[in-house]
Every structure is written in structure tokens, then in C-alpha cells.
Short mmCIF file of C-alpha atoms in Angstrom, two decimals:
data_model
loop_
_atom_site.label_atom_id
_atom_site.label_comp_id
_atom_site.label_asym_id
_atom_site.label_seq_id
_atom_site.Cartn_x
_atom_site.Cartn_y
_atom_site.Cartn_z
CA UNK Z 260 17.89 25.44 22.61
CA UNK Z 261 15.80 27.37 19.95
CA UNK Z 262 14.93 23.87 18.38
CA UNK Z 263 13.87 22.97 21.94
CA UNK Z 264 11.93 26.21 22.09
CA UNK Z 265 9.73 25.91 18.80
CA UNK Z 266 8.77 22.63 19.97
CA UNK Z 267 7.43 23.30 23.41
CA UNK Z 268 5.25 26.00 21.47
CA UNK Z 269 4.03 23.45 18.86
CA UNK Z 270 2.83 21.30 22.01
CA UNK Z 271 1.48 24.08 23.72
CA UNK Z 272 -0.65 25.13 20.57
CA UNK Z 273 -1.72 21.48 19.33
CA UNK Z 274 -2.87 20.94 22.90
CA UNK Z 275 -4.49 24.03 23.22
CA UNK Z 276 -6.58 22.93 19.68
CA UNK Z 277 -9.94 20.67 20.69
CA UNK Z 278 -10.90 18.16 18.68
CA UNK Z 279 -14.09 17.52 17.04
CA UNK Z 280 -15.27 14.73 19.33
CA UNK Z 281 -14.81 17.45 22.31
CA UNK Z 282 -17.43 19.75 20.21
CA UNK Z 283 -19.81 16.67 19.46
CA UNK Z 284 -19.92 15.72 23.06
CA UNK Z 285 -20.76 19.33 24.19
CA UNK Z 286 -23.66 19.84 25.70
CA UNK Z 287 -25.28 22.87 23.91
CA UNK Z 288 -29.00 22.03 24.80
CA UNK Z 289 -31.14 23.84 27.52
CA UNK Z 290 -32.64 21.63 30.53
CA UNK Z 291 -37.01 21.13 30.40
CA UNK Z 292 -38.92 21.60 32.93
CA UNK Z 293 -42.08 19.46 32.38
CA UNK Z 294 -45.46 18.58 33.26
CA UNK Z 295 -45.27 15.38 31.34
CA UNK Z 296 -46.66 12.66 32.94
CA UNK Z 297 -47.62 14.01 36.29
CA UNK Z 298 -49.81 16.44 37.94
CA UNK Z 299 -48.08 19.36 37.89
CA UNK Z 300 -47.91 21.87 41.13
CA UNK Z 301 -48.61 24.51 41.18
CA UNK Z 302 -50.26 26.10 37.66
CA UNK Z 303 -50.95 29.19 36.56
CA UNK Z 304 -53.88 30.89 38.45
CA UNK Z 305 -54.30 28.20 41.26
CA UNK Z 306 -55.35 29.64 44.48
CA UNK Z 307 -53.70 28.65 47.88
CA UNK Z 308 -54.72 29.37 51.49
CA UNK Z 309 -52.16 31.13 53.84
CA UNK Z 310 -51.27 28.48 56.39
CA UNK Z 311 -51.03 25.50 54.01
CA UNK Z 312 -49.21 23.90 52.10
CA UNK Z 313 -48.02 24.40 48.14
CA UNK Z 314 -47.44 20.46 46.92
CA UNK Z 315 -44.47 21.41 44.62
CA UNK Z 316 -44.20 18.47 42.05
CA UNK Z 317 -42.75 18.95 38.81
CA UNK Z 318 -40.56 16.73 35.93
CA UNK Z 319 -36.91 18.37 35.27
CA UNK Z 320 -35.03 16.72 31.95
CA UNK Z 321 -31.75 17.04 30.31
CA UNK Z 322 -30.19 15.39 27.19
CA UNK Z 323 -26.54 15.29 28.74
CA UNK Z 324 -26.59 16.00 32.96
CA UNK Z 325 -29.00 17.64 35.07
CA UNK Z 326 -27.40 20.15 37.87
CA UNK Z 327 -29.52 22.34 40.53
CA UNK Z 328 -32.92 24.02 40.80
CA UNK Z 329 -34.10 27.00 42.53
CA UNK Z 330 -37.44 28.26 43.90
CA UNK Z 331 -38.28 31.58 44.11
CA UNK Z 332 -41.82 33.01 45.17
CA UNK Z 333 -42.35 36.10 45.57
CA UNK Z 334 -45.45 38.81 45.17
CA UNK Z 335 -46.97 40.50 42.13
CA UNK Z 336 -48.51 43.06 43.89
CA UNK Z 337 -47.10 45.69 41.25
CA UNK Z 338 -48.22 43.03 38.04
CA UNK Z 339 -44.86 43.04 36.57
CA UNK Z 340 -44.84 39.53 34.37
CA UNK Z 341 -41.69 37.64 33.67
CA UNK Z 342 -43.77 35.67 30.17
CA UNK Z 343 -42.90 32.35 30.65
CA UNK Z 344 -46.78 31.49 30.27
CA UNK Z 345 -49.41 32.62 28.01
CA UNK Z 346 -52.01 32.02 29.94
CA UNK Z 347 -53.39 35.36 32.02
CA UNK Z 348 -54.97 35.32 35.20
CA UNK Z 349 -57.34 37.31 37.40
CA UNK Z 350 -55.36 39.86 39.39
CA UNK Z 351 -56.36 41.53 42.37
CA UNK Z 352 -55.89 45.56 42.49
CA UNK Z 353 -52.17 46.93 42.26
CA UNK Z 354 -51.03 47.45 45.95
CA UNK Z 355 -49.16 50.19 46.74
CA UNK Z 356 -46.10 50.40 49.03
CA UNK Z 357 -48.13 51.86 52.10
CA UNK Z 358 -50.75 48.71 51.63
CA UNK Z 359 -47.86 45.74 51.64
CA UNK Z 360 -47.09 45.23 55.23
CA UNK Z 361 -45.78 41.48 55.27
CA UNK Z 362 -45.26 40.09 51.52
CA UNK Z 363 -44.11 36.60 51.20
CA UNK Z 364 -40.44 35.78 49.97
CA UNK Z 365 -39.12 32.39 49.67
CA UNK Z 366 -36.03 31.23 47.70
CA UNK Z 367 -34.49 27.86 47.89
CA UNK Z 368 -31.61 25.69 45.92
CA UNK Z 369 -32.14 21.64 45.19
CA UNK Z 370 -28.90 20.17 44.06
CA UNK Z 371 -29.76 17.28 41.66
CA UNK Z 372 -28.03 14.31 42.35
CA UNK Z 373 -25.33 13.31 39.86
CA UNK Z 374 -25.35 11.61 36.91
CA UNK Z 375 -29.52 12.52 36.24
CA UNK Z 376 -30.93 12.86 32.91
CA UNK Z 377 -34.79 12.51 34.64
CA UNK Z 378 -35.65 13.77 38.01
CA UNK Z 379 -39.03 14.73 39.87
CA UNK Z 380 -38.57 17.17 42.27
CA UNK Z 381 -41.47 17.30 45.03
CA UNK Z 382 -41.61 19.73 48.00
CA UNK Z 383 -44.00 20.54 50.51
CA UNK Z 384 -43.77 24.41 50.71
CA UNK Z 385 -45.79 25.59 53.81
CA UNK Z 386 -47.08 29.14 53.36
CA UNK Z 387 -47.03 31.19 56.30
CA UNK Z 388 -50.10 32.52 58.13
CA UNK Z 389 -49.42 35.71 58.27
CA UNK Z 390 -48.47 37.04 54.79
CA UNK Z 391 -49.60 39.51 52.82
CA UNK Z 392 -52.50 37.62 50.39
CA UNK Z 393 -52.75 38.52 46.94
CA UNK Z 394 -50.93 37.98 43.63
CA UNK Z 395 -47.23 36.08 43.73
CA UNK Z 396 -45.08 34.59 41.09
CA UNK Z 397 -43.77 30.94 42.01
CA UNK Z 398 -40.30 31.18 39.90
CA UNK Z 399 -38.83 27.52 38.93
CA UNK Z 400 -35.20 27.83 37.59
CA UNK Z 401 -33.40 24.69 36.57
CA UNK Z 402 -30.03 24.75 35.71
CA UNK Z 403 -28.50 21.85 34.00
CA UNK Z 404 -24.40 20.44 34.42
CA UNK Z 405 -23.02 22.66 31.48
CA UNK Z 406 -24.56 25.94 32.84
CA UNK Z 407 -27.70 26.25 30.83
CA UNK Z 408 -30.61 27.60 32.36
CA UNK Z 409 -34.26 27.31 31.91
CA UNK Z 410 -36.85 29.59 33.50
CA UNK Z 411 -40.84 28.95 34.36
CA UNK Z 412 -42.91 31.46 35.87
CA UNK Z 413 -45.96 30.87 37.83
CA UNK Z 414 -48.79 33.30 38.70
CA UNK Z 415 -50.26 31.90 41.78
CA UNK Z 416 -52.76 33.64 43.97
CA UNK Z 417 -52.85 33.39 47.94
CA UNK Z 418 -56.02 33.93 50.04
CA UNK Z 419 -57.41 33.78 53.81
#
């Protein structure tokens, strides 16, 4: 029985162990979101109109297995920066709370079909005709099989 005993817990330790393969196969890499190739929508300081359309169009790559994306947009009316980009662009005058009556919010998850190393994700996002205009952030966050995450921030402006 104790023979029995200190066997079981030799199993249960050796199986508990991973082997080296396991760490070589794990993906430890983050996911790229890329312009590569393509025309990128939108860029940093690109002006839309309120009633049409934002041509979302962007390359998302992974060494091991793409998952999901998400797109957030939402305003910068306060110019808090999230420093994804370098690049700085023309910003209206701070709003304050009294002066936002109707700011935009949008936030939407893509599931990535499986098995992708390479996908281009494309979306016609129609902006509402009755937001608040002004300063947003358009917030790309890809997320690839293994958990890793990689943010892009997008300072977009929206006019009449």
C-alpha cells in the first residue's frame, strides 16, 4: 500500500513536469498590427464627416495563432493620449463637461477565424449624424490565441 502510494506521487509529479518541447512551442510573442502592404484606415490626424463612413482596413499578424480584435472609439475632448503614436495632431479646444452633449462611443469584438497567422480586417464604421464633433481616439486592440495583446491608438478628428 505505501509502495503503491509513493508511486502514484512519482506519476503525479513527472506528469505535472513539462518538457522542453512544450516551452519551445510556446507562444511568447505579441500579435502586429500593420499597415504593411495596404492603405491603412484610419491614420493619425485624418478628418471624417459625421454621417459617413470610417473605411476600417488594417493587416493583423501573428507568429503562432491569431485570436480576436476590438474597436473602440471614443472622444478626446479632455486630450488624454494613450502613446501608441508619435505623431501629434491639431486638437481642437479642451471641452468641458457642460459643452459635451452627445459624444460618440463605439466598441466592437471581431473573432478571427481559426487557424490565422495573416488576416485583414475591413469594416465600414458609419458615424452618426448627430455626435458631438471634435477630437476622438479610434482604439485597435488585437489579441492573439495565447492571450497576448497589442494596442494602437488613433487620434482621429470628426467634423460637420
Amino acid at each position: 500500500m505505501k509502495q503503491n502510494i509513493m508511486i502514484l506521487m512519482l506519476l503525479c509529479a513527472l506528469s505535472a513536469c513539462s518538457s522542453s518541447n512544450d516551452d519551445e512551442n510556446r507562444d511568447m510573442t505579441y500579435p502586429v498590427i500593420s499597415s504593411q502592404g495596404i492603405v491603412a484606415v484610419p491614420i493619425d490626424c485624418e478628418v471624417f464627416h459625421r454621417g459617413d463612413v470610417i473605411p476600417f482596413n488594417y493587416l493583423f499578424t501573428d507568429d503562432t495563432e491569431l485570436g480576436s480584435y476590438n474597436i473602440e472609439i471614443h472622444h478626446n475632448f479632455d486630450h488624454h493620449t494613450h502613446s501608441t503614436s508619435p505623431v501629434e495632431c491639431q486638437m481642437d479646444a479642451k471641452k468641458s463637461k457642460e459643452e459635451i452633449v452627445n459624444p460618440w462611443i463605439y466598441n466592437q469584438d471581431f473573432t478571427i477565424p481559426a487557424g490565422q497567422r495573416s488576416f485583414t480586417a475591413r469594416h465600414d464604421i458609419t458615424i452618426p449624424a448627430n455626435i458631438d464633433t471634435g477630437d476622438y481616439h479610434f482604439m485597435i486592440r488585437l489579441i492573439d490565441r495565447a492571450g497576448w495583446q497589442q494596442l494602437h491608438a488613433v487620434a482621429i478628428k470628426i467634423v460637420d
